Amino acid sequence: MAEIKNVGVLGCGLMGHGIAQVAAQGGYDVVVREVDQATLDKGLGKIEKQLARAVEKGKAEQADVDAVRGRIQGTTDYADLADCDLVIEAITEDLERKLEMWREVDGIVKEGAYFATNTSSLPVIAQAAATTRPERFLGLHFFNPAQVMKLVEVIRAVTTSDEAFQAGVQFAKSIDKMGVQTRDNAGFIVNRLLVPYLLDGMRAYEEGVGTITEIDEAMKAGAGHPMGPLTLSDFVGLDTLGSICDVMFDEFREKRFAQPPILRKMLAAGWYGRKSGMGFYDYSGEAPAENPGLAR
């Protein structure tokens, strides 16, 4: 098994910046690539804010977070990934964009490197087959926020070698994550179970079972969930959730995976949840409030 010292992360957005941070905290030298400097600076700024917060709360020493930040190199050039031992993609959940990216990266990164996708729903094999190293390709699905969530789904495609799969398992362990092994089926384990629950929360609201707040508060108090389904949908990102729904419905053709009408309308309106400031809740005030547009 090839030793992993240098980790490349493709994307410094919602998931990418967190993956880069936890890899650097695990002692790896990290190169994180973005499409432009402004987007890269925004992602690196989030990492710096997280590290500063850890110092303020007494969870880390300044010297330690300085060392972590020092292990992270930002770039807009794929060429800077050439010497990475493991490259993890965390770009938009769009298969064509991922395939285009992998074809370019495949010709740059050294032959012995492992490739991994952070996809939450797309088939790992579809991406692996776009490279010249499908046997060294696997899935490493982190959860948001990657700095906090312990789980990483380690996904084995039909082409993934034992060596690459074990490298993924060991990498997850080395950054203090719980690596749960799963097969390459749409949604893997968590989203296969979680997405229908979130969609049922939306359908319950559509059918007048309760208000947005009532549904969320009921599931928190009655089921012990830290977030209700509609709050969690906003947190995940309604656009991301919509993409996951489409992939899972295409594979399974079951109504429970289909986008409810309310989700389609919200996506058409550009209401993506927390990231856009408007979802099931309006985040423009001091505290989230129910989106008044949904009551019309």
PDB file of C-alpha atoms in Angstrom:
ATOM      1  CA  MET A   1       0.000   0.000   0.000  1.00  0.00           C
ATOM      2  CA  ALA A   2       1.398   3.373  -1.058  1.00  0.00           C
ATOM      3  CA  GLU A   3       2.073   5.779   1.805  1.00  0.00           C
ATOM      4  CA  ILE A   4      -0.092   8.889   1.875  1.00  0.00           C
ATOM      5  CA  LYS A   5       1.714  12.079   2.852  1.00  0.00           C
ATOM      6  CA  ASN A   6       0.352  14.718   0.489  1.00  0.00           C
ATOM      7  CA  VAL A   7      -3.395  15.153   0.008  1.00  0.00           C
ATOM      8  CA  GLY A   8      -5.049  17.124  -2.766  1.00  0.00           C
ATOM      9  CA  VAL A   9      -8.573  18.505  -2.363  1.00  0.00           C
ATOM     10  CA  LEU A  10     -10.528  19.636  -5.405  1.00  0.00           C
ATOM     11  CA  GLY A  11     -12.864  22.402  -4.300  1.00  0.00           C
ATOM     12  CA  CYS A  12     -12.684  24.708  -1.277  1.00  0.00           C
ATOM     13  CA  GLY A  13     -16.402  25.279  -0.854  1.00  0.00           C
ATOM     14  CA  LEU A  14     -18.960  23.871   1.583  1.00  0.00           C
ATOM     15  CA  MET A  15     -17.295  20.454   1.874  1.00  0.00           C
ATOM     16  CA  GLY A  16     -13.856  21.017   0.400  1.00  0.00           C
ATOM     17  CA  HIS A  17     -12.621  23.517   2.969  1.00  0.00           C
ATOM     18  CA  GLY A  18     -13.636  21.182   5.798  1.00  0.00           C
ATOM     19  CA  ILE A  19     -11.940  18.167   4.214  1.00  0.00           C
ATOM     20  CA  ALA A  20      -8.772  20.200   3.678  1.00  0.00           C
ATOM     21  CA  GLN A  21      -8.808  21.313   7.317  1.00  0.00           C
ATOM     22  CA  VAL A  22      -9.299  17.846   8.830  1.00  0.00           C
ATOM     23  CA  ALA A  23      -6.605  16.392   6.563  1.00  0.00           C
ATOM     24  CA  ALA A  24      -4.156  19.095   7.691  1.00  0.00           C
ATOM     25  CA  GLN A  25      -5.143  18.505  11.319  1.00  0.00           C
ATOM     26  CA  GLY A  26      -4.297  14.838  10.714  1.00  0.00           C
ATOM     27  CA  GLY A  27      -0.743  15.828   9.824  1.00  0.00           C
ATOM     28  CA  TYR A  28      -1.010  15.732   6.044  1.00  0.00           C
ATOM     29  CA  ASP A  29       0.331  18.386   3.700  1.00  0.00           C
ATOM     30  CA  VAL A  30      -2.681  19.596   1.741  1.00  0.00           C
ATOM     31  CA  VAL A  31      -3.098  21.309  -1.620  1.00  0.00           C
ATOM     32  CA  VAL A  32      -6.623  22.622  -2.160  1.00  0.00           C
ATOM     33  CA  ARG A  33      -7.596  23.779  -5.640  1.00  0.00           C
ATOM     34  CA  GLU A  34     -10.375  26.155  -6.672  1.00  0.00           C
ATOM     35  CA  VAL A  35     -11.506  27.649  -9.963  1.00  0.00           C
ATOM     36  CA  ASP A  36     -10.527  31.233  -9.108  1.00  0.00           C
ATOM     37  CA  GLN A  37      -8.671  33.182  -6.435  1.00  0.00           C
ATOM     38  CA  ALA A  38     -11.755  34.840  -4.950  1.00  0.00           C
ATOM     39  CA  THR A  39     -13.492  31.512  -4.315  1.00  0.00           C
ATOM     40  CA  LEU A  40     -10.269  30.038  -2.977  1.00  0.00           C
ATOM     41  CA  ASP A  41      -9.722  32.965  -0.589  1.00  0.00           C
ATOM     42  CA  LYS A  42     -13.288  32.610   0.689  1.00  0.00           C
ATOM     43  CA  GLY A  43     -12.744  28.919   1.469  1.00  0.00           C
ATOM     44  CA  LEU A  44      -9.368  29.461   3.105  1.00  0.00           C
ATOM     45  CA  GLY A  45     -10.917  32.257   5.159  1.00  0.00           C
ATOM     46  CA  LYS A  46     -13.467  29.776   6.513  1.00  0.00           C
ATOM     47  CA  ILE A  47     -10.647  27.463   7.587  1.00  0.00           C
ATOM     48  CA  GLU A  48      -8.844  30.312   9.332  1.00  0.00           C
ATOM     49  CA  LYS A  49     -12.063  31.314  11.089  1.00  0.00           C
ATOM     50  CA  GLN A  50     -12.619  27.744  12.312  1.00  0.00           C
ATOM     51  CA  LEU A  51      -9.059  27.501  13.602  1.00  0.00           C
ATOM     52  CA  ALA A  52      -9.288  30.869  15.344  1.00  0.00           C
ATOM     53  CA  ARG A  53     -12.522  29.784  17.011  1.00  0.00           C
ATOM     54  CA  ALA A  54     -10.811  26.653  18.348  1.00  0.00           C
ATOM     55  CA  VAL A  55      -8.156  28.833  20.007  1.00  0.00           C
ATOM     56  CA  GLU A  56     -10.780  31.189  21.466  1.00  0.00           C
ATOM     57  CA  LYS A  57     -12.637  28.253  23.002  1.00  0.00           C
ATOM     58  CA  GLY A  58      -9.458  26.808  24.470  1.00  0.00           C
ATOM     59  CA  LYS A  59      -9.670  23.675  22.321  1.00  0.00           C
ATOM     60  CA  ALA A  60      -6.342  24.301  20.588  1.00  0.00           C
ATOM     61  CA  GLU A  61      -3.105  26.204  21.077  1.00  0.00           C
ATOM     62  CA  GLN A  62      -2.157  29.008  18.699  1.00  0.00           C
ATOM     63  CA  ALA A  63       1.049  27.225  17.729  1.00  0.00           C
ATOM     64  CA  ASP A  64      -0.919  24.108  16.766  1.00  0.00           C
ATOM     65  CA  VAL A  65      -3.417  25.935  14.572  1.00  0.00           C
ATOM     66  CA  ASP A  66      -0.581  27.890  12.957  1.00  0.00           C
ATOM     67  CA  ALA A  67       1.020  24.554  12.082  1.00  0.00           C
ATOM     68  CA  VAL A  68      -2.267  23.273  10.633  1.00  0.00           C
ATOM     69  CA  ARG A  69      -2.719  26.385   8.502  1.00  0.00           C
ATOM     70  CA  GLY A  70       0.907  26.111   7.398  1.00  0.00           C
ATOM     71  CA  ARG A  71       0.229  22.659   5.965  1.00  0.00           C
ATOM     72  CA  ILE A  72      -2.526  23.972   3.672  1.00  0.00           C
ATOM     73  CA  GLN A  73      -1.566  25.397   0.281  1.00  0.00           C
ATOM     74  CA  GLY A  74      -4.209  27.010  -1.891  1.00  0.00           C
ATOM     75  CA  THR A  75      -3.999  27.022  -5.686  1.00  0.00           C
ATOM     76  CA  THR A  76      -5.983  27.613  -8.858  1.00  0.00           C
ATOM     77  CA  ASP A  77      -3.649  25.392 -10.915  1.00  0.00           C
ATOM     78  CA  TYR A  78      -4.196  21.651 -11.296  1.00  0.00           C
ATOM     79  CA  ALA A  79      -0.438  21.256 -11.819  1.00  0.00           C
ATOM     80  CA  ASP A  80       0.142  21.842  -8.096  1.00  0.00           C
ATOM     81  CA  LEU A  81      -1.582  18.501  -7.420  1.00  0.00           C
ATOM     82  CA  ALA A  82       1.018  16.521  -9.370  1.00  0.00           C
ATOM     83  CA  ASP A  83       2.822  15.052  -6.346  1.00  0.00           C
ATOM     84  CA  CYS A  84      -0.240  14.258  -4.231  1.00  0.00           C
ATOM     85  CA  ASP A  85      -0.633  10.700  -2.943  1.00  0.00           C
ATOM     86  CA  LEU A  86      -4.403  11.021  -2.522  1.00  0.00           C
ATOM     87  CA  VAL A  87      -6.721  13.414  -4.360  1.00  0.00           C
ATOM     88  CA  ILE A  88     -10.269  13.956  -3.032  1.00  0.00           C
ATOM     89  CA  GLU A  89     -12.826  15.796  -5.135  1.00  0.00           C
ATOM     90  CA  ALA A  90     -15.454  17.951  -3.436  1.00  0.00           C
ATOM     91  CA  ILE A  91     -16.922  19.997  -6.266  1.00  0.00           C
ATOM     92  CA  THR A  92     -20.533  20.537  -7.327  1.00  0.00           C
ATOM     93  CA  GLU A  93     -22.728  17.414  -7.400  1.00  0.00           C
ATOM     94  CA  ASP A  94     -22.799  17.331 -11.202  1.00  0.00           C
ATOM     95  CA  LEU A  95     -21.508  14.199 -12.921  1.00  0.00           C
ATOM     96  CA  GLU A  96     -20.417  15.861 -16.163  1.00  0.00           C
ATOM     97  CA  ARG A  97     -18.408  18.494 -14.304  1.00  0.00           C
ATOM     98  CA  LYS A  98     -16.785  15.818 -12.168  1.00  0.00           C
ATOM     99  CA  LEU A  99     -15.895  13.703 -15.211  1.00  0.00           C
ATOM    100  CA  GLU A 100     -14.384  16.692 -17.007  1.00  0.00           C
ATOM    101  CA  MET A 101     -12.319  17.503 -13.929  1.00  0.00           C
ATOM    102  CA  TRP A 102     -11.090  13.908 -13.429  1.00  0.00           C
ATOM    103  CA  ARG A 103      -9.966  13.604 -17.050  1.00  0.00           C
ATOM    104  CA  GLU A 104      -7.771  16.662 -16.611  1.00  0.00           C
ATOM    105  CA  VAL A 105      -6.451  15.700 -13.164  1.00  0.00           C
ATOM    106  CA  ASP A 106      -5.751  12.119 -14.277  1.00  0.00           C
ATOM    107  CA  GLY A 107      -3.149  13.323 -16.750  1.00  0.00           C
ATOM    108  CA  ILE A 108      -1.360  15.468 -14.172  1.00  0.00           C
ATOM    109  CA  VAL A 109      -1.236  13.549 -10.877  1.00  0.00           C
ATOM    110  CA  LYS A 110       1.452  10.860 -10.495  1.00  0.00           C
ATOM    111  CA  GLU A 111       0.548   7.301 -11.421  1.00  0.00           C
ATOM    112  CA  GLY A 112       0.666   5.809  -7.915  1.00  0.00           C
ATOM    113  CA  ALA A 113      -1.841   8.235  -6.394  1.00  0.00           C
ATOM    114  CA  TYR A 114      -5.274   7.238  -5.152  1.00  0.00           C
ATOM    115  CA  PHE A 115      -8.350   9.146  -6.310  1.00  0.00           C
ATOM    116  CA  ALA A 116     -11.498   9.572  -4.212  1.00  0.00           C
ATOM    117  CA  THR A 117     -14.843  11.271  -4.731  1.00  0.00           C
ATOM    118  CA  ASN A 118     -16.809  12.909  -1.941  1.00  0.00           C
ATOM    119  CA  THR A 119     -20.056  12.450  -3.878  1.00  0.00           C
ATOM    120  CA  SER A 120     -23.163  12.046  -1.743  1.00  0.00           C
ATOM    121  CA  SER A 121     -25.139  10.086  -4.330  1.00  0.00           C
ATOM    122  CA  LEU A 122     -23.515   9.696  -7.751  1.00  0.00           C
ATOM    123  CA  PRO A 123     -22.091   6.291  -8.765  1.00  0.00           C
ATOM    124  CA  VAL A 124     -18.413   6.036  -7.904  1.00  0.00           C
ATOM    125  CA  ILE A 125     -17.816   3.716 -10.856  1.00  0.00           C
ATOM    126  CA  ALA A 126     -19.012   6.361 -13.323  1.00  0.00           C
ATOM    127  CA  GLN A 127     -16.162   8.610 -12.182  1.00  0.00           C
ATOM    128  CA  ALA A 128     -13.593   5.826 -11.794  1.00  0.00           C
ATOM    129  CA  ALA A 129     -14.170   4.709 -15.385  1.00  0.00           C
ATOM    130  CA  ALA A 130     -13.311   8.197 -16.645  1.00  0.00           C
ATOM    131  CA  THR A 131      -9.726   7.787 -15.382  1.00  0.00           C
ATOM    132  CA  THR A 132      -6.851   5.512 -16.362  1.00  0.00           C
ATOM    133  CA  ARG A 133      -6.689   4.166 -12.787  1.00  0.00           C
ATOM    134  CA  PRO A 134     -10.152   2.799 -11.895  1.00  0.00           C
ATOM    135  CA  GLU A 135      -8.541   0.244  -9.571  1.00  0.00           C
ATOM    136  CA  ARG A 136      -7.128   3.110  -7.464  1.00  0.00           C
ATOM    137  CA  PHE A 137     -10.437   5.007  -7.302  1.00  0.00           C
ATOM    138  CA  LEU A 138     -12.916   4.920  -4.393  1.00  0.00           C
ATOM    139  CA  GLY A 139     -15.476   7.019  -2.576  1.00  0.00           C
ATOM    140  CA  LEU A 140     -14.799   8.954   0.629  1.00  0.00           C
ATOM    141  CA  HIS A 141     -18.099  10.594   1.569  1.00  0.00           C
ATOM    142  CA  PHE A 142     -17.641  13.164   4.340  1.00  0.00           C
ATOM    143  CA  PHE A 143     -20.564  14.837   6.091  1.00  0.00           C
ATOM    144  CA  ASN A 144     -21.182  18.528   6.718  1.00  0.00           C
ATOM    145  CA  PRO A 145     -19.481  20.050   8.625  1.00  0.00           C
ATOM    146  CA  ALA A 146     -16.492  17.809   7.989  1.00  0.00           C
ATOM    147  CA  GLN A 147     -14.643  19.338  10.948  1.00  0.00           C
ATOM    148  CA  VAL A 148     -17.318  18.025  13.327  1.00  0.00           C
ATOM    149  CA  MET A 149     -19.059  15.010  11.804  1.00  0.00           C
ATOM    150  CA  LYS A 150     -17.301  11.739  12.637  1.00  0.00           C
ATOM    151  CA  LEU A 151     -18.561   9.602   9.774  1.00  0.00           C
ATOM    152  CA  VAL A 152     -16.873   8.971   6.457  1.00  0.00           C
ATOM    153  CA  GLU A 153     -18.557   6.458   4.164  1.00  0.00           C
ATOM    154  CA  VAL A 154     -15.791   4.491   2.437  1.00  0.00           C
ATOM    155  CA  ILE A 155     -17.291   3.340  -0.852  1.00  0.00           C
ATOM    156  CA  ARG A 156     -15.971   0.478  -2.915  1.00  0.00           C
ATOM    157  CA  ALA A 157     -16.718   0.550  -6.648  1.00  0.00           C
ATOM    158  CA  VAL A 158     -16.606  -2.694  -8.632  1.00  0.00           C
ATOM    159  CA  THR A 159     -13.152  -1.709  -9.923  1.00  0.00           C
ATOM    160  CA  THR A 160     -11.662  -0.580  -6.584  1.00  0.00           C
ATOM    161  CA  SER A 161      -8.707  -2.748  -5.560  1.00  0.00           C
ATOM    162  CA  ASP A 162      -8.285  -4.127  -2.047  1.00  0.00           C
ATOM    163  CA  GLU A 163      -5.230  -1.900  -1.680  1.00  0.00           C
ATOM    164  CA  ALA A 164      -7.086   1.298  -2.585  1.00  0.00           C
ATOM    165  CA  PHE A 165     -10.048   0.395  -0.408  1.00  0.00           C
ATOM    166  CA  GLN A 166      -7.839  -0.276   2.604  1.00  0.00           C
ATOM    167  CA  ALA A 167      -5.950   2.959   1.942  1.00  0.00           C
ATOM    168  CA  GLY A 168      -9.283   4.787   2.198  1.00  0.00           C
ATOM    169  CA  VAL A 169     -10.194   3.020   5.420  1.00  0.00           C
ATOM    170  CA  GLN A 170      -6.801   3.813   6.944  1.00  0.00           C
ATOM    171  CA  PHE A 171      -6.944   7.435   5.800  1.00  0.00           C
ATOM    172  CA  ALA A 172     -10.316   7.939   7.506  1.00  0.00           C
ATOM    173  CA  LYS A 173      -8.922   6.424  10.700  1.00  0.00           C
ATOM    174  CA  SER A 174      -5.792   8.593  10.542  1.00  0.00           C
ATOM    175  CA  ILE A 175      -7.869  11.801  10.596  1.00  0.00           C
ATOM    176  CA  ASP A 176      -9.928  10.540  13.539  1.00  0.00           C
ATOM    177  CA  LYS A 177     -13.038   9.654  11.539  1.00  0.00           C
ATOM    178  CA  MET A 178     -15.245   6.585  11.667  1.00  0.00           C
ATOM    179  CA  GLY A 179     -14.851   4.924   8.288  1.00  0.00           C
ATOM    180  CA  VAL A 180     -17.964   2.866   7.557  1.00  0.00           C
ATOM    181  CA  GLN A 181     -17.662   0.582   4.549  1.00  0.00           C
ATOM    182  CA  THR A 182     -20.473   0.587   1.995  1.00  0.00           C
ATOM    183  CA  ARG A 183     -21.166  -0.558  -1.539  1.00  0.00           C
ATOM    184  CA  ASP A 184     -21.524   1.675  -4.571  1.00  0.00           C
ATOM    185  CA  ASN A 185     -25.310   2.060  -4.567  1.00  0.00           C
ATOM    186  CA  ALA A 186     -27.049   5.416  -4.996  1.00  0.00           C
ATOM    187  CA  GLY A 187     -27.218   7.242  -1.667  1.00  0.00           C
ATOM    188  CA  PHE A 188     -24.922   4.685   0.000  1.00  0.00           C
ATOM    189  CA  ILE A 189     -26.105   4.127   3.606  1.00  0.00           C
ATOM    190  CA  VAL A 190     -26.945   7.478   5.159  1.00  0.00           C
ATOM    191  CA  ASN A 191     -28.681   9.223   2.265  1.00  0.00           C
ATOM    192  CA  ARG A 192     -30.511   6.040   1.309  1.00  0.00           C
ATOM    193  CA  LEU A 193     -32.239   6.305   4.698  1.00  0.00           C
ATOM    194  CA  LEU A 194     -32.107  10.050   5.338  1.00  0.00           C
ATOM    195  CA  VAL A 195     -33.389  11.512   2.072  1.00  0.00           C
ATOM    196  CA  PRO A 196     -36.834   9.824   2.147  1.00  0.00           C
ATOM    197  CA  TYR A 197     -37.246  11.091   5.722  1.00  0.00           C
ATOM    198  CA  LEU A 198     -36.447  14.675   4.688  1.00  0.00           C
ATOM    199  CA  LEU A 199     -38.822  14.453   1.741  1.00  0.00           C
ATOM    200  CA  ASP A 200     -41.570  13.053   3.977  1.00  0.00           C
ATOM    201  CA  GLY A 201     -41.113  16.109   6.200  1.00  0.00           C
ATOM    202  CA  MET A 202     -41.737  18.301   3.155  1.00  0.00           C
ATOM    203  CA  ARG A 203     -44.786  16.266   2.133  1.00  0.00           C
ATOM    204  CA  ALA A 204     -46.163  16.496   5.680  1.00  0.00           C
ATOM    205  CA  TYR A 205     -45.939  20.279   5.438  1.00  0.00           C
ATOM    206  CA  GLU A 206     -47.569  20.280   1.980  1.00  0.00           C
ATOM    207  CA  GLU A 207     -50.431  18.163   3.319  1.00  0.00           C
ATOM    208  CA  GLY A 208     -51.050  20.437   6.303  1.00  0.00           C
ATOM    209  CA  VAL A 209     -49.907  17.990   8.979  1.00  0.00           C
ATOM    210  CA  GLY A 210     -48.174  20.846  10.778  1.00  0.00           C
ATOM    211  CA  THR A 211     -46.375  24.129  10.270  1.00  0.00           C
ATOM    212  CA  ILE A 212     -42.684  24.215   9.425  1.00  0.00           C
ATOM    213  CA  THR A 213     -41.786  24.921  13.047  1.00  0.00           C
ATOM    214  CA  GLU A 214     -44.226  22.361  14.439  1.00  0.00           C
ATOM    215  CA  ILE A 215     -42.847  19.571  12.258  1.00  0.00           C
ATOM    216  CA  ASP A 216     -39.264  20.408  13.190  1.00  0.00           C
ATOM    217  CA  GLU A 217     -39.940  20.804  16.911  1.00  0.00           C
ATOM    218  CA  ALA A 218     -41.967  17.579  17.031  1.00  0.00           C
ATOM    219  CA  MET A 219     -39.121  15.524  15.547  1.00  0.00           C
ATOM    220  CA  LYS A 220     -36.586  17.142  17.875  1.00  0.00           C
ATOM    221  CA  ALA A 221     -38.621  16.539  21.026  1.00  0.00           C
ATOM    222  CA  GLY A 222     -40.240  13.266  20.018  1.00  0.00           C
ATOM    223  CA  ALA A 223     -37.439  11.486  18.170  1.00  0.00           C
ATOM    224  CA  GLY A 224     -34.431  13.080  19.830  1.00  0.00           C
ATOM    225  CA  HIS A 225     -33.113  14.558  16.571  1.00  0.00           C
ATOM    226  CA  PRO A 226     -30.787  17.578  16.930  1.00  0.00           C
ATOM    227  CA  MET A 227     -32.496  19.212  13.929  1.00  0.00           C
ATOM    228  CA  GLY A 228     -35.957  18.786  12.467  1.00  0.00           C
ATOM    229  CA  PRO A 229     -36.248  17.602   8.840  1.00  0.00           C
ATOM    230  CA  LEU A 230     -36.937  21.030   7.339  1.00  0.00           C
ATOM    231  CA  THR A 231     -34.115  22.748   9.232  1.00  0.00           C
ATOM    232  CA  LEU A 232     -31.788  19.927   8.189  1.00  0.00           C
ATOM    233  CA  SER A 233     -32.893  20.227   4.564  1.00  0.00           C
ATOM    234  CA  ASP A 234     -31.978  23.920   4.638  1.00  0.00           C
ATOM    235  CA  PHE A 235     -28.631  23.063   6.254  1.00  0.00           C
ATOM    236  CA  VAL A 236     -27.761  20.404   3.663  1.00  0.00           C
ATOM    237  CA  GLY A 237     -28.771  22.754   0.841  1.00  0.00           C
ATOM    238  CA  LEU A 238     -31.993  22.295  -1.081  1.00  0.00           C
ATOM    239  CA  ASP A 239     -30.105  22.335  -4.390  1.00  0.00           C
ATOM    240  CA  THR A 240     -27.825  19.553  -3.166  1.00  0.00           C
ATOM    241  CA  LEU A 241     -30.823  17.635  -1.854  1.00  0.00           C
ATOM    242  CA  GLY A 242     -32.595  18.057  -5.187  1.00  0.00           C
ATOM    243  CA  SER A 243     -29.597  16.645  -7.056  1.00  0.00           C
ATOM    244  CA  ILE A 244     -29.450  13.656  -4.690  1.00  0.00           C
ATOM    245  CA  CYS A 245     -33.181  13.041  -5.216  1.00  0.00           C
ATOM    246  CA  ASP A 246     -32.748  13.000  -8.983  1.00  0.00           C
ATOM    247  CA  VAL A 247     -29.887  10.493  -8.853  1.00  0.00           C
ATOM    248  CA  MET A 248     -31.690   8.186  -6.446  1.00  0.00           C
ATOM    249  CA  PHE A 249     -35.004   8.358  -8.310  1.00  0.00           C
ATOM    250  CA  ASP A 250     -33.234   7.574 -11.582  1.00  0.00           C
ATOM    251  CA  GLU A 251     -31.697   4.474 -10.024  1.00  0.00           C
ATOM    252  CA  PHE A 252     -34.599   3.128  -7.948  1.00  0.00           C
ATOM    253  CA  ARG A 253     -37.708   4.621  -9.648  1.00  0.00           C
ATOM    254  CA  GLU A 254     -39.504   4.836  -6.320  1.00  0.00           C
ATOM    255  CA  LYS A 255     -41.788   7.748  -5.360  1.00  0.00           C
ATOM    256  CA  ARG A 256     -40.128   8.112  -1.956  1.00  0.00           C
ATOM    257  CA  PHE A 257     -36.996   9.427  -3.705  1.00  0.00           C
ATOM    258  CA  ALA A 258     -38.827  11.878  -6.017  1.00  0.00           C
ATOM    259  CA  GLN A 259     -38.749  15.640  -5.437  1.00  0.00           C
ATOM    260  CA  PRO A 260     -42.012  16.840  -3.829  1.00  0.00           C
ATOM    261  CA  PRO A 261     -43.697  19.761  -5.638  1.00  0.00           C
ATOM    262  CA  ILE A 262     -42.696  22.184  -2.882  1.00  0.00           C
ATOM    263  CA  LEU A 263     -39.012  21.371  -3.354  1.00  0.00           C
ATOM    264  CA  ARG A 264     -39.213  21.898  -7.124  1.00  0.00           C
ATOM    265  CA  LYS A 265     -40.900  25.284  -6.594  1.00  0.00           C
ATOM    266  CA  MET A 266     -38.311  26.401  -4.044  1.00  0.00           C
ATOM    267  CA  LEU A 267     -35.439  25.457  -6.344  1.00  0.00           C
ATOM    268  CA  ALA A 268     -37.072  27.374  -9.193  1.00  0.00           C
ATOM    269  CA  ALA A 269     -37.266  30.409  -6.882  1.00  0.00           C
ATOM    270  CA  GLY A 270     -33.559  30.129  -6.034  1.00  0.00           C
ATOM    271  CA  TRP A 271     -34.304  29.240  -2.413  1.00  0.00           C
ATOM    272  CA  TYR A 272     -31.498  26.838  -1.524  1.00  0.00           C
ATOM    273  CA  GLY A 273     -31.583  27.050   2.276  1.00  0.00           C
ATOM    274  CA  ARG A 274     -28.957  28.569   4.537  1.00  0.00           C
ATOM    275  CA  LYS A 275     -26.457  29.095   1.725  1.00  0.00           C
ATOM    276  CA  SER A 276     -28.839  31.458  -0.132  1.00  0.00           C
ATOM    277  CA  GLY A 277     -30.428  32.971   2.957  1.00  0.00           C
ATOM    278  CA  MET A 278     -33.862  31.568   2.173  1.00  0.00           C
ATOM    279  CA  GLY A 279     -35.281  28.062   2.363  1.00  0.00           C
ATOM    280  CA  PHE A 280     -37.983  26.686   4.597  1.00  0.00           C
ATOM    281  CA  TYR A 281     -36.732  29.424   6.895  1.00  0.00           C
ATOM    282  CA  ASP A 282     -35.765  33.027   6.227  1.00  0.00           C
ATOM    283  CA  TYR A 283     -32.236  33.601   7.564  1.00  0.00           C
ATOM    284  CA  SER A 284     -32.056  37.355   6.999  1.00  0.00           C
ATOM    285  CA  GLY A 285     -32.940  38.323  10.589  1.00  0.00           C
ATOM    286  CA  GLU A 286     -31.300  37.718  13.932  1.00  0.00           C
ATOM    287  CA  ALA A 287     -32.977  34.309  14.198  1.00  0.00           C
ATOM    288  CA  PRO A 288     -34.442  32.032  11.499  1.00  0.00           C
ATOM    289  CA  ALA A 289     -38.146  32.589  10.850  1.00  0.00           C
ATOM    290  CA  GLU A 290     -40.566  30.597   8.714  1.00  0.00           C
ATOM    291  CA  ASN A 291     -40.395  31.586   5.048  1.00  0.00           C
ATOM    292  CA  PRO A 292     -43.550  33.675   4.551  1.00  0.00           C
ATOM    293  CA  GLY A 293     -43.632  32.886   0.842  1.00  0.00           C
ATOM    294  CA  LEU A 294     -44.446  29.257   1.520  1.00  0.00           C
ATOM    295  CA  ALA A 295     -47.650  30.158   3.326  1.00  0.00           C
ATOM    296  CA  ARG A 296     -49.160  31.877   0.279  1.00  0.00           C
TER     297      ARG A 296
END
